[in-house]
Coordinates of C-alpha atoms and ligand atoms in Angstrom, one line a residue:
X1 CA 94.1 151.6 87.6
X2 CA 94.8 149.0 90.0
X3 CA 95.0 145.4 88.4
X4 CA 93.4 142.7 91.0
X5 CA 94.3 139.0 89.6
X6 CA 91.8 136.7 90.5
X7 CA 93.4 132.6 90.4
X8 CA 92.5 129.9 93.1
X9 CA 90.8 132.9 95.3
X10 CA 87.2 133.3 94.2
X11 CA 86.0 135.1 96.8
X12 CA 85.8 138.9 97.9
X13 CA 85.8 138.3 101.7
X14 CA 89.2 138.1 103.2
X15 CA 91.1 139.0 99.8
X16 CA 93.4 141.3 101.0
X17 CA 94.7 141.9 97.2
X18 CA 90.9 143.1 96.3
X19 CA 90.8 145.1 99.5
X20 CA 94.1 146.7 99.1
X21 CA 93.3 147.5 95.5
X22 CA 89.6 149.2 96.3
X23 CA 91.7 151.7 98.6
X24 CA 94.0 152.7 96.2
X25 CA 91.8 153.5 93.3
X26 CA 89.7 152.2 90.8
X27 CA 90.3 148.6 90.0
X28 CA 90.6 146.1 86.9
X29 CA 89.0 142.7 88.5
X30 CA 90.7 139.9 86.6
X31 CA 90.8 136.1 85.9
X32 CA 92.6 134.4 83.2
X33 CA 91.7 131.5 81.3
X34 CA 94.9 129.9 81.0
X35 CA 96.0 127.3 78.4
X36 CA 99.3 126.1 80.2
X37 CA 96.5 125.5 83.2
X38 CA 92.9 124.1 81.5
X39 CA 94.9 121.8 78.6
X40 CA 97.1 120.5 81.0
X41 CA 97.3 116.7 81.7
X42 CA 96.0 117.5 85.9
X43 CA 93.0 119.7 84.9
X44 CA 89.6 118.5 83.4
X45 CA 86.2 119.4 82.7
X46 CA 84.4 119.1 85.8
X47 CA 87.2 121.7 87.4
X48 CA 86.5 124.6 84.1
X49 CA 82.7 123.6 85.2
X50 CA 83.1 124.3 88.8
X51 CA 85.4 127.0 88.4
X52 CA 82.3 128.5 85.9
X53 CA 80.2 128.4 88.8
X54 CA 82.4 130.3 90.8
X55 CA 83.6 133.0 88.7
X56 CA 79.8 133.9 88.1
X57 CA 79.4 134.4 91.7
X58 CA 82.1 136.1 92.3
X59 CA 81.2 138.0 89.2
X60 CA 77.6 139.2 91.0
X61 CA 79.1 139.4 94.0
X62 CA 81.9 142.4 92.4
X63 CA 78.9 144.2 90.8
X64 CA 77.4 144.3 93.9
X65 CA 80.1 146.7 94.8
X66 CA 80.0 148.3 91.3
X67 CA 82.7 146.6 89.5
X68 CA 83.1 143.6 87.4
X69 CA 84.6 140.5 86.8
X70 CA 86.6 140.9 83.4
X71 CA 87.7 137.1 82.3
X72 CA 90.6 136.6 79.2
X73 CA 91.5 133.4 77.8
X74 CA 95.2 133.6 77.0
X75 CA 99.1 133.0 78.2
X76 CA 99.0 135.7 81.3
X77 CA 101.9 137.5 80.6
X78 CA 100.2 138.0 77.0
X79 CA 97.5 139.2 78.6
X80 CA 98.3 141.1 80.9
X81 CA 100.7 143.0 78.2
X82 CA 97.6 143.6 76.1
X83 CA 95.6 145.6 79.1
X84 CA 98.4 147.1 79.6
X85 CA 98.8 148.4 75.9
X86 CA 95.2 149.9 76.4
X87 CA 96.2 151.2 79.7
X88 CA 99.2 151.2 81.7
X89 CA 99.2 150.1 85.5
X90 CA 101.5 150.0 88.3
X91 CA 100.6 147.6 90.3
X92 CA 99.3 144.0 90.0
X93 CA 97.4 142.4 93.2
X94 CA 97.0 138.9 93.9
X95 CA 97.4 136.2 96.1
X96 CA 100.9 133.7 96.5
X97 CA 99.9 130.9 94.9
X98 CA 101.6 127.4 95.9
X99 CA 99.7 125.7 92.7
X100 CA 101.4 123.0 90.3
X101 CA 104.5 123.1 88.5
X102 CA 102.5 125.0 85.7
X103 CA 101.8 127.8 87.7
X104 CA 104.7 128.3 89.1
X105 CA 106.4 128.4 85.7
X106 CA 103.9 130.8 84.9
X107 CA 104.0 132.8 88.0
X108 CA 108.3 133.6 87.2
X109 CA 107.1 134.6 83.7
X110 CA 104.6 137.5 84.8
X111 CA 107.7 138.3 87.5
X112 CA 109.7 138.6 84.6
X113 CA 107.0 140.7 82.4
X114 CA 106.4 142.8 86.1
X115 CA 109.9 143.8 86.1
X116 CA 110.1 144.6 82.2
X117 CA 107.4 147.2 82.3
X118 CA 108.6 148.4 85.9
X119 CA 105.4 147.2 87.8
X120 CA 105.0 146.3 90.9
X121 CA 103.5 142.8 91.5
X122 CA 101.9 142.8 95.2
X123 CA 101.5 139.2 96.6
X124 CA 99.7 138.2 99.5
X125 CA 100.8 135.0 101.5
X126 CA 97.6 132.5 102.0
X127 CA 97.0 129.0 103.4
X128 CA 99.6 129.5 105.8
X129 CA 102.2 129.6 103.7
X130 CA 105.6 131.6 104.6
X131 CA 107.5 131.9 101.6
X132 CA 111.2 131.4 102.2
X133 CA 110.4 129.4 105.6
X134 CA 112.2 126.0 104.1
X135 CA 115.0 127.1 106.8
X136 CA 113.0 127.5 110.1
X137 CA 111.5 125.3 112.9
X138 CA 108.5 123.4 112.1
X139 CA 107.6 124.3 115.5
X140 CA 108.0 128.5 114.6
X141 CA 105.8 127.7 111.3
X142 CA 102.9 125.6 113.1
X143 CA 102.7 129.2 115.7
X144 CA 102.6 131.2 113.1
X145 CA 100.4 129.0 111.4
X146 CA 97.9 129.2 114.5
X147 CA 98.5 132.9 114.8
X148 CA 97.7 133.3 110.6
X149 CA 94.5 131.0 110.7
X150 CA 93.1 132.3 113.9
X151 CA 93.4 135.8 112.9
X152 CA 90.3 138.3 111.3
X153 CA 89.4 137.3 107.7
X154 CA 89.8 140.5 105.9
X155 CA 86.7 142.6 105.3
X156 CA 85.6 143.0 101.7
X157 CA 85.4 146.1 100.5
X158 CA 81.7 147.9 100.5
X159 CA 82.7 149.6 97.4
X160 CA 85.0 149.1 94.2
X161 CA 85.3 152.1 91.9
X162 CA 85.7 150.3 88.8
X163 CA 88.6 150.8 86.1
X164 CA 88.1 153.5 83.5
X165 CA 89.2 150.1 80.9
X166 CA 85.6 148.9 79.4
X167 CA 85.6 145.2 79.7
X168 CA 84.4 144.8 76.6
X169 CA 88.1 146.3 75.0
X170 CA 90.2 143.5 76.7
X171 CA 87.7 140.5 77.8
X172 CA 88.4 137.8 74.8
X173 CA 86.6 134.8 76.6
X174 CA 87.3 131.9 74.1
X175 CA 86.3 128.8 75.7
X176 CA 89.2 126.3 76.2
X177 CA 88.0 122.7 75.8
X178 CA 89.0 120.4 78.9
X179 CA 89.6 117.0 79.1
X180 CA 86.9 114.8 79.8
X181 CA 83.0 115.7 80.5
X182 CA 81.0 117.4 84.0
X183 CA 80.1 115.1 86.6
X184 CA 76.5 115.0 86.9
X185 CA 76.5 114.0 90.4
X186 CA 79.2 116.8 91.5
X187 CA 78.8 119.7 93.8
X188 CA 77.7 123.0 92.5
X189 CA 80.5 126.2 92.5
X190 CA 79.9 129.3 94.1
X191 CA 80.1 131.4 97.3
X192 CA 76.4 131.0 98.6
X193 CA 76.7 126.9 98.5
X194 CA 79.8 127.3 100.6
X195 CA 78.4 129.3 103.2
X196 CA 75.7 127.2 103.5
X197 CA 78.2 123.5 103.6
X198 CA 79.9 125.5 106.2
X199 CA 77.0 127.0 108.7
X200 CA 75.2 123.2 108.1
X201 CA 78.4 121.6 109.2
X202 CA 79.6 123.8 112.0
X203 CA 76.4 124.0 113.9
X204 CA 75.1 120.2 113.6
X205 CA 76.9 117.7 111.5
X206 CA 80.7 118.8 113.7
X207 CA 79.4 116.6 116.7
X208 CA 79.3 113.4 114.5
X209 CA 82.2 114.3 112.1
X210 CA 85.2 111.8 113.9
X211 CA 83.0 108.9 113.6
X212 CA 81.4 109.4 110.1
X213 CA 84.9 110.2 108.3
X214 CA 85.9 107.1 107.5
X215 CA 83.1 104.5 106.1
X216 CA 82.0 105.9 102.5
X217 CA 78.3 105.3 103.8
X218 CA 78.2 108.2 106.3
X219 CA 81.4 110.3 105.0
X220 CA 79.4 111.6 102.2
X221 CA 77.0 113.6 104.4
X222 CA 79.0 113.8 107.8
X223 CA 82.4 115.5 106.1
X224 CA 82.3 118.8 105.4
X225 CA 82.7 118.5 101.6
X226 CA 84.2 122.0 101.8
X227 CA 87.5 120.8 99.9
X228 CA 86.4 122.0 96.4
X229 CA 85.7 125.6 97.6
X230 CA 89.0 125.2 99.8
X231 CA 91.1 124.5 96.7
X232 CA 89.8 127.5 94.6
X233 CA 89.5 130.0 97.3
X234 CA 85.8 130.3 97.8
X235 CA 86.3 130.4 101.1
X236 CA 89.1 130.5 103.6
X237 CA 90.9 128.8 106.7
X238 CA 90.6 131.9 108.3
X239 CA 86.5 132.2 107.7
X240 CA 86.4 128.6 108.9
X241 CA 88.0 128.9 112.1
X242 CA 86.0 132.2 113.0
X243 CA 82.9 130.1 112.4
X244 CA 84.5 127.2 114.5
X245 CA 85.3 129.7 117.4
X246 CA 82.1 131.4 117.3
X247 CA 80.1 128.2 117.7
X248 CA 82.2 127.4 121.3
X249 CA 81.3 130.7 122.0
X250 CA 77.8 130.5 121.5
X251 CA 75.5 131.1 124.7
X252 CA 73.4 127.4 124.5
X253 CA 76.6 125.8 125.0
X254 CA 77.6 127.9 128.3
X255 CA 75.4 125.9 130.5
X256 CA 76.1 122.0 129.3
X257 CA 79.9 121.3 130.0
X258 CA 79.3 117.7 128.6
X259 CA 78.2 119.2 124.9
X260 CA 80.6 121.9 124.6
X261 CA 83.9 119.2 125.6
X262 CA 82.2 117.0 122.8
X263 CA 81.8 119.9 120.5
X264 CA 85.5 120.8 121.1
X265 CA 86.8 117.4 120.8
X266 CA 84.9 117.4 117.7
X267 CA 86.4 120.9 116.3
X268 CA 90.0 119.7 117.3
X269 CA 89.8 116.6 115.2
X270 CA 89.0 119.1 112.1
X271 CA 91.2 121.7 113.1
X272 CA 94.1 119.0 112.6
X273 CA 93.1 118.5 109.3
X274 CA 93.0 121.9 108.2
X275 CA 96.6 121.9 109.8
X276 CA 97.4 118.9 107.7
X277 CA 96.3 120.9 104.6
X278 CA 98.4 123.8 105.5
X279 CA 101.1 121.4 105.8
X280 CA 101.1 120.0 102.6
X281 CA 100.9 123.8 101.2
X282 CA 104.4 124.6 103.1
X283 CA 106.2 121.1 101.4
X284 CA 105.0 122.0 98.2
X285 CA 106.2 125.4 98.2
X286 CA 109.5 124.1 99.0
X287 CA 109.5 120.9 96.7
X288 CA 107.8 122.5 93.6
X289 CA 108.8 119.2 91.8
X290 CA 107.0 117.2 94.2
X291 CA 104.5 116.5 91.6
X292 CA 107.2 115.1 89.2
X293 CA 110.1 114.0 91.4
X294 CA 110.2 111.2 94.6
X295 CA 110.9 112.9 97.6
X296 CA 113.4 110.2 98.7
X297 CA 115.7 110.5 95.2
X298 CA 116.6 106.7 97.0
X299 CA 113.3 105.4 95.4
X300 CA 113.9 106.4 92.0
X301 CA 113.4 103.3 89.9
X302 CA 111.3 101.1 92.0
X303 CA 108.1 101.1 90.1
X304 CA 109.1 102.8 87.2
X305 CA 109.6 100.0 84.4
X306 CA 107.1 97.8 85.5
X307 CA 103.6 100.1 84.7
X308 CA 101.1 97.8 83.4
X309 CA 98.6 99.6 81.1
X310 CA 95.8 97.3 81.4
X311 CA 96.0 96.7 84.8
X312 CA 95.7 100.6 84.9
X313 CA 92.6 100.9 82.5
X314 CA 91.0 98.5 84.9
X315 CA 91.6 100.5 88.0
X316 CA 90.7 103.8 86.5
X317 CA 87.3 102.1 85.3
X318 CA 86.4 100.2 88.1
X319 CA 86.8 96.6 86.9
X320 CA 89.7 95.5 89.5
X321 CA 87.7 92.0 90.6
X322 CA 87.4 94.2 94.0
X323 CA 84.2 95.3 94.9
X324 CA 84.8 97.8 97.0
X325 CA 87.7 99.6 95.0
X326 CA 85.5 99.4 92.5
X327 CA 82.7 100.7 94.2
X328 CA 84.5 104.0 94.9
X329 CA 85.8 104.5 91.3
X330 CA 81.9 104.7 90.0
X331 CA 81.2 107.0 92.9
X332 CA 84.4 109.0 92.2
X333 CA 83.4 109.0 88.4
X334 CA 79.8 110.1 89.7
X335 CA 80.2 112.7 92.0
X336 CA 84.0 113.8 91.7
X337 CA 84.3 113.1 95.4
X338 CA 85.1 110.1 97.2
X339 CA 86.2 110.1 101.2
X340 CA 89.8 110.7 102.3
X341 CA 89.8 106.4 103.8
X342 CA 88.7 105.4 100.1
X343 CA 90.8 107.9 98.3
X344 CA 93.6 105.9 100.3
X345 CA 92.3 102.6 99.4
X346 CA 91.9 103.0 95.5
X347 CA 95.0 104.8 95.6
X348 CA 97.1 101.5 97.5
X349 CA 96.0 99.3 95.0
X350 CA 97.2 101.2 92.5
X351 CA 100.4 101.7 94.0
X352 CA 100.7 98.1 96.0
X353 CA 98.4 95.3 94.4
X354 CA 98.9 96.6 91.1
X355 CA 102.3 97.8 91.4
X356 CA 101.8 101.2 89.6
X357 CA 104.1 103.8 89.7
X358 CA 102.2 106.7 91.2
X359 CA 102.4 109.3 88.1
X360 CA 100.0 108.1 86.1
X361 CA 97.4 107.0 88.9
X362 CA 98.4 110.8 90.3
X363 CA 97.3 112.1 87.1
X364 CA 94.0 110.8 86.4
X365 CA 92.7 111.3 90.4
X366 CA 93.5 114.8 90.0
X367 CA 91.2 114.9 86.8
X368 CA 88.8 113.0 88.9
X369 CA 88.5 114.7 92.1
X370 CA 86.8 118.3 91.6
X371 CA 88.9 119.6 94.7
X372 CA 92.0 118.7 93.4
X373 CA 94.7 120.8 95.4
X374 CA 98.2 119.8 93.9
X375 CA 100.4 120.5 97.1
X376 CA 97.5 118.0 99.1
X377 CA 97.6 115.3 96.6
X378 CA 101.2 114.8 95.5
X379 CA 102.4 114.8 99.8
X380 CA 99.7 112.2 99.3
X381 CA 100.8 110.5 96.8
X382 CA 104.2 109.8 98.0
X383 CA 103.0 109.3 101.3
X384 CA 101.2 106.1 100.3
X385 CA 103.8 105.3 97.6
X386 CA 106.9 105.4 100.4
X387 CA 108.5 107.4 98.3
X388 CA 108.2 110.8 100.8
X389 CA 111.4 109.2 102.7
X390 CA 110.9 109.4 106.9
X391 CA 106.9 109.3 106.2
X392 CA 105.4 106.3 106.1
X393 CA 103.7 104.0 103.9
X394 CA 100.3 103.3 103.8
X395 CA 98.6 100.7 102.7
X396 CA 94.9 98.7 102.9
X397 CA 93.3 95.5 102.3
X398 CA 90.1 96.2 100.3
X399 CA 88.6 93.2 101.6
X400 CA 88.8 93.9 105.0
X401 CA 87.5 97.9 104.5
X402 CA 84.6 96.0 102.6
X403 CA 84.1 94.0 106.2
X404 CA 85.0 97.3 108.4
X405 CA 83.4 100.0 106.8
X406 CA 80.5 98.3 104.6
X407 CA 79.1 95.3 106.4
X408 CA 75.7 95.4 104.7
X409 CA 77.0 96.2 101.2
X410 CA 75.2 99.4 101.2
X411 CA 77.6 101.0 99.4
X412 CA 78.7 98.3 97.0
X413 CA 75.2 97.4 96.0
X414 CA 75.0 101.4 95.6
X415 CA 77.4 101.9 92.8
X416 CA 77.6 98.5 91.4
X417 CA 74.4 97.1 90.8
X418 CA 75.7 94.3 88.8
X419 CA 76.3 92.8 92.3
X420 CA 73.2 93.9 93.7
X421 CA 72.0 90.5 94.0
X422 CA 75.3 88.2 95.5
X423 CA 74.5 87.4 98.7
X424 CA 75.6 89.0 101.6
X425 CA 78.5 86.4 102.7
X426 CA 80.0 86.8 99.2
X427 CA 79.9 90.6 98.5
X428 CA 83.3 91.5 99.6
X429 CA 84.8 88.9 97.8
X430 CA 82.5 87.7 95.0
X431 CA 84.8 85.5 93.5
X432 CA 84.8 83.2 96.3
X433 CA 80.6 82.5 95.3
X434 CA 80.0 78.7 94.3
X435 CA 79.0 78.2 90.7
X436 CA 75.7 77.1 92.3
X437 CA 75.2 80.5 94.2
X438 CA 76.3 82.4 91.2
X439 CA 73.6 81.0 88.9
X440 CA 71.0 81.0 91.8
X441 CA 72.0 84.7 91.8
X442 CA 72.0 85.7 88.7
X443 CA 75.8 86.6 89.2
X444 CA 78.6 85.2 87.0
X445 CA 81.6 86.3 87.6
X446 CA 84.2 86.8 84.9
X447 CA 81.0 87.7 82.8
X448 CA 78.5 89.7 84.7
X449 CA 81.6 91.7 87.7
X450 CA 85.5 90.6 86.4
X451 CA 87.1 88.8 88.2
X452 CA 90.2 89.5 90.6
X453 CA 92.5 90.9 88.5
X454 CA 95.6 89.7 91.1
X455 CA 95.0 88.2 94.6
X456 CA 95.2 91.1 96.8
X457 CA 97.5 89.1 99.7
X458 CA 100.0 88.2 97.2
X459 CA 100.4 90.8 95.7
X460 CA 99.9 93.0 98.3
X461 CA 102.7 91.2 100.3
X462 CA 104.8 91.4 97.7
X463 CA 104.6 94.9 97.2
X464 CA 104.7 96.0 100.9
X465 CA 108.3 93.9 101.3
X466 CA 109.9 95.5 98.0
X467 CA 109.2 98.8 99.5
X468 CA 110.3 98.1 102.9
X469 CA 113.9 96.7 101.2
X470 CA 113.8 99.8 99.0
X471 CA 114.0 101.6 102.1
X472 CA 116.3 99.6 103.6
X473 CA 118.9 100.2 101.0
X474 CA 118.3 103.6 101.0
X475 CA 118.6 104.0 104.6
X476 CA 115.0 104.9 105.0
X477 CA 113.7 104.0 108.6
X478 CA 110.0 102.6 107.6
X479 CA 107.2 102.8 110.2
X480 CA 105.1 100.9 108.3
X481 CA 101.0 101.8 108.8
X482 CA 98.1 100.1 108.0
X483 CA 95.2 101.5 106.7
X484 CA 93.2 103.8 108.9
X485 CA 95.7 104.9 111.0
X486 CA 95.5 108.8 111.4
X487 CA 98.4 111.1 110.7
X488 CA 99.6 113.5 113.4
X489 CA 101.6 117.0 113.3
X490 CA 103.6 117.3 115.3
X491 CA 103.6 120.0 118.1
X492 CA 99.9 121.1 116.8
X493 CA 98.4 123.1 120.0
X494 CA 96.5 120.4 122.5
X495 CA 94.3 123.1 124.6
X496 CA 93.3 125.5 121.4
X497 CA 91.6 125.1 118.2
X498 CA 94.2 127.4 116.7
Ligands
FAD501 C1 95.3 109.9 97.9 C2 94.7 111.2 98.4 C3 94.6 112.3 97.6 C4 94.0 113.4 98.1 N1 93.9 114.5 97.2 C5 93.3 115.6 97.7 C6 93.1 116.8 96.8 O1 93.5 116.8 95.7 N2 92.5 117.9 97.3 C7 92.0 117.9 98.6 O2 91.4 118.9 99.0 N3 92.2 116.9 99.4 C8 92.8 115.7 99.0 N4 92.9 114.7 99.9 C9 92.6 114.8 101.3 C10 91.1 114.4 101.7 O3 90.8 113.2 101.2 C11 90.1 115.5 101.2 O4 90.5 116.8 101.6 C12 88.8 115.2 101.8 O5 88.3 114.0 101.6 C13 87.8 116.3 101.3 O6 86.5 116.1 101.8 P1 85.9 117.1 102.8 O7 86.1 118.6 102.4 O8 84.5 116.7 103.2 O9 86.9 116.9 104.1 P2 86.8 117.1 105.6 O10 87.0 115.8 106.3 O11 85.5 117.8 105.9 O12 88.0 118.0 105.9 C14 88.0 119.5 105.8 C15 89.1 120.0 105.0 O13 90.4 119.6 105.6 C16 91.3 119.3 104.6 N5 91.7 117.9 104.7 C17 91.0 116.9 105.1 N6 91.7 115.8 105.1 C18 93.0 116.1 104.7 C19 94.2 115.5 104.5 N7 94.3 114.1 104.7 N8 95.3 116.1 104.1 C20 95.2 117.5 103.9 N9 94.1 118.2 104.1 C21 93.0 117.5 104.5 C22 90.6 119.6 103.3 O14 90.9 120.9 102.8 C23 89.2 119.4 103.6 O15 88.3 120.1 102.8 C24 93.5 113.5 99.4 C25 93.7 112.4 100.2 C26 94.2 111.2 99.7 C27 94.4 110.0 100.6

C-alpha cells in the first residue's frame, strides 16, 4: 500500500506524490485533520470551510479514478501509527511543505515516526522551493525558479487502484471547532471554481490587470483572486504559466502585434508576482521563525511594550475614525479578501499610526484573509514593519489612498453606510464636517462613525522617524517607500514570462 498525504495540495493534476504513488501500487489517499493546525491562534473558520470545499472535490475527483479520499482528525504521527497498525506501509508520498512554524514542528515529528518504523517518507519540492538553497545565488534560484515554473504540470493519473485498507477502519472524522464563524461573502473551495477564476482571467480580464490592482473598486473583479486556491494547492504555478503561455500562443493574437505586446506586458506584470510569491516561499524555508522572530534581531524591542489593546480592538473592528481603513476591515470581515494596496494600508496603520507591534495584527489578518499563506504574509509583515533589515519600509496615508484610489466614495459608502450620506468633500476625512453639515447630514461624528482615533500625520510622522533611527542604530540602510510603490526581484527574466 502506498500512503499519499494530502496537506496544502488539493488537487490531482500536477501532484507528483499521487502520481508516483498510482504507479507503484494501490494507494491510501489521505488528509489529516490536525489539532496543532485548525486550534491554532493563525487558522479560523472560514479556512476549515474552504478547505471543506476542497477536500470534497478533490474527494470526487479521486473516485473518478476509483479511489477515495480517506480524512482522520488527529496528531499525524498518531495517525499515521494507527493505519499503520492495520496495515504496514513503506512509503509515505507528499509534497515539501514550507507552512508555519506548526507544520514544520509537525513535519520533524512524522520524520522521526518515518524513521522509527523504517519508512520511507518521499517529498516532492513545490512552489519553487529548493530545500537547502539558503547558500546559493539568488540569481541560480530565480533560473531554476523559471526553469521549475515553466516546466509540464504533472499529469494525473487516469487510474488509482485503491488500498486494500477500508476507509471506514481508519477514517475518524471528528470535527475540530475553529475560531471564529464562515464568511458569507467569501469565495467557494474547490477545483472547478479555480479553473474557471483562471480561464476568465487569462483570456479577458489579463489585459486590464496592471491598472485595476490597486484601487479596491476595480481590484475585486480585475485580480485574479486565485490566492486562496494558490495557498491550499488547488491549483499550481506550473498550471498557471502553461495557461499564461498558451494564450501568447494562441492563433487570434498572431496577426495584431499591438494586442499580443499588451497582452505580454500584461502577463509579465503577473508573472512578477507569482515570482514574488515564490520568493517569500524560499525566505521562509530558511527563516522558519519568521513568523515569531524580526528578521533584523536590531529591531527587537521597538514596538514591543508599547501594544495598545484598544487601539487594537478598534482596528480589527473597523472603528479607526478613518474611513477608508475602515472601509476595508468590513470588506475584509465580509469577503475574507481585501486587495494587496489595502492589505498594505490597514496593515501601516497598525504598525505606524497605531504603533502596534506586528504579532498580534499578524495574527488576526491571517484568521481574516481565507488565502492566508504563512511564508507570503510574515515577508509581509516585516516588510511594512522595517523589521526585514535591507528591505524597506512601507508605509501609506489613508487619507490620501481615500483621494487616489476612491474619489467618489464608492467604496466607502459601500461598506460603511453609516457614512453614506456625508457629502462628498468630507468623506475621506469626516471629522473635518462642520457641526452644521453633520446635522444637515444626518452624520454625527463621535456618535453615528468614531472619530479619529490619533491624527494620522502625527502619528504617522512619528512613527516613520522612530523606525528610520531604529535603523540607524542598527546599521540598517533605510530606502524608505511610500505607499504604492511596487516591489522588484531582482534579476527576474525581462524578455520571458518564465
Ligand atoms: C500585509 C499583506 C499580507 C498578505 N498576506 C497574504 C497571504 O496571507 N496570502 C496571500 O496569498 N497573499 C498575501 N498577500 C499578497 C497579496 O495581497 C495577495 O496575494 C493578493 O491580494 C491576492 O489576490 P489575487 O489572488 O487576486 O492576486 P493577484 O494580483 O491576481 O496575484 C496573483 C497571485 O500572485 C501572488 N501574489 C500577488 N501579490 C503578491 C505579493 N505581494 N507577494 C507575494 N505573492 C503575491 C498570489 O499568490 C496571488 O494569488 C499579502 C499582502 C500584504 C500587503
Amino acid at each position: 500500500m502506498e500512503v499519499v498525504w494530502f496537506k496544502r495540495d488539493l488537487r490531482i493534476r500536477d501532484h507528483a506524490p499521487l502520481a508516483g504513488a498510482a504507479a507503484a501500487g494501490p494507494v491510501l489517499a489521505l488528509f489529516l485533520h490536525e489539532p496543532e493546525i485548525v486550534l491554532a491562534p493563525d487558522f479560523s473558520a472560514a479556512h476549515g470551510a474552504f478547505i471543506r470545499e476542497c477536500l470534497d472535490s478533490l474527494h470526487a475527483a479521486l473516485q473518478d479514478r476509483g479511489a477515495a479520499l480517506v480524512e482522520m482528525t488527529g496528531s499525524a504521527p498518531d495517525l499515521l501509527e494507527q493505519i499503520w497498525q492495520q496495515q504496514p506501509f513503506a512509503t509515505l508520498w507528499s509534497h515539501q511543505e514550507t507552512g508555519n512554524w506548526a507544520s514544520y514542528q509537525r513535519d520533524k515529528l512524522v520524520a522521526t515516526w518515518c524513521s522509527k518504523r523504517g519508512v520511507r517518507w518521499r517529498q516532492t519540492p513545490q512552489n519553487g522551493v529548493i530545500r537547502g538553497q539558503e547558500a546559493r545565488a539568488k540569481r541560480d534560484w530565480l533560473a531554476e525558479l523559471d526553469t521549475y515554473a515553466s516546466s509540464e504540470p504533472v499529469k494525473a493519473p487516469r487510474n488509482i487502484v485503491p488500498s486494500g485498507l477500508h476507509p471506514m477502519l481508519v477514517a475518524s472524522v471528528a470535527p475540530l471547532q475553529a475560531a471564529g464563524h464562515d464568511k458569507p461573502g467569501r469565495v467557494r473551495g474547490g477545483r472547478a471554481e479555480a479553473i474557471r477564476l483562471l480561464t476568465e482571467f487569462i483570456r479577458t480580464k489579463i489585459i486590464r490587470y496592471p491598472h485595476a490592482i490597486s484601487s479596491p473598486i476595480s481590484a475585486e473583479h480585475g485580480c485574479s483572486r486565485l490566492s486562496p486556491f494558490l495557498a491550499h494547492g488547488v491549483i499550481t504555478m506550473r498550471e498557471i504559466v502553461l495557461a499564461m503561455n498558451r494564450r501568447v500562443d494562441s492563433p487570434e493574437l498572431a496577426v495584431d502585434r499591438y494586442q499580443r505586446e499588451r497582452l505580454i506586458n500584461a502577463l509579465r506584470f503577473f508573472a512578477d508576482r507569482l515570482r514574488w510569491r515564490a520568493g517569500y516561499f524560499q525566505n521562509m524555508e530558511s527563516m522558519p521563525r519568521l513568523e515569531f522572530d524580526n528578521i533584523h534581531p536590531g529591531m527587537n524591542g521597538l514596538r514591543e511594550a508599547e501594544f495598545n489593546p484598544s487601539h487594537f480592538a478598534c482596528w480589527r473592528d473597523g472603528e479607526t475614525g478613518y474611513p477608508m481603513v475602515d472601509a476595508a476591515m468590513k470588506m475584509l470581515q465580509h469577503t475574507g479578501w481585501i486587495n494587496m494596496r489595502m492589505r498594505g494600508m490597514v496593515l501601516s496603520f497598525a504598525l505606524n499610526e497605531l504603533w502596534l507591534h506586528w504579532r498580534e495584527p499578524a495574527l488576526f489578518l491571517a484568521r481574516e484573509f481565507v488565502d492566508y499563506e504563512p511564508a507570503i504574509h510574515y515577508n509581509q509583515m516585516q516588510i511594512h514593519a522595517g523589521t526585514a533589515g535591507a528591505s524597506s519600509m512601507l508605509a501609506y496615508n489613508p487619507v490620501k489612498q481615500a483621494q487616489e484610489l476612491d474619489p467618489a466614495g464608492v467604496f466607502v459608502r459601500r461598506w460603511l453606510p453609516a457614512l453614506r450620506a456625508v457629502p462628498d468633500a468630507y468623506l475621506v476625512a469626516p471629522w473635518s464636517m462642520p457641526l452644521t453639515v453633520q446635522a444637515a447630514c444626518g452624520v454625527l461624528i463621535g456618535t453615528d462613525y468614531p472619530a479619529p482615533l490619533v491624527d494620522h500625520l502625527d502619528a504617522g510622522r512619528r512613527a516613520r522617524a522612530r523606525v528610520a533611527d531604529a535603523h540607524i542604530a542598527a546599521g540598517i540602510r533605510l530606502r524608505a517607500v511610500r505607499g504604492g510603490a511596487g516591489q522588484k526581484m531582482a534579476g527576474a527574466s525581462q524578455d520571458a514570462l518564465f
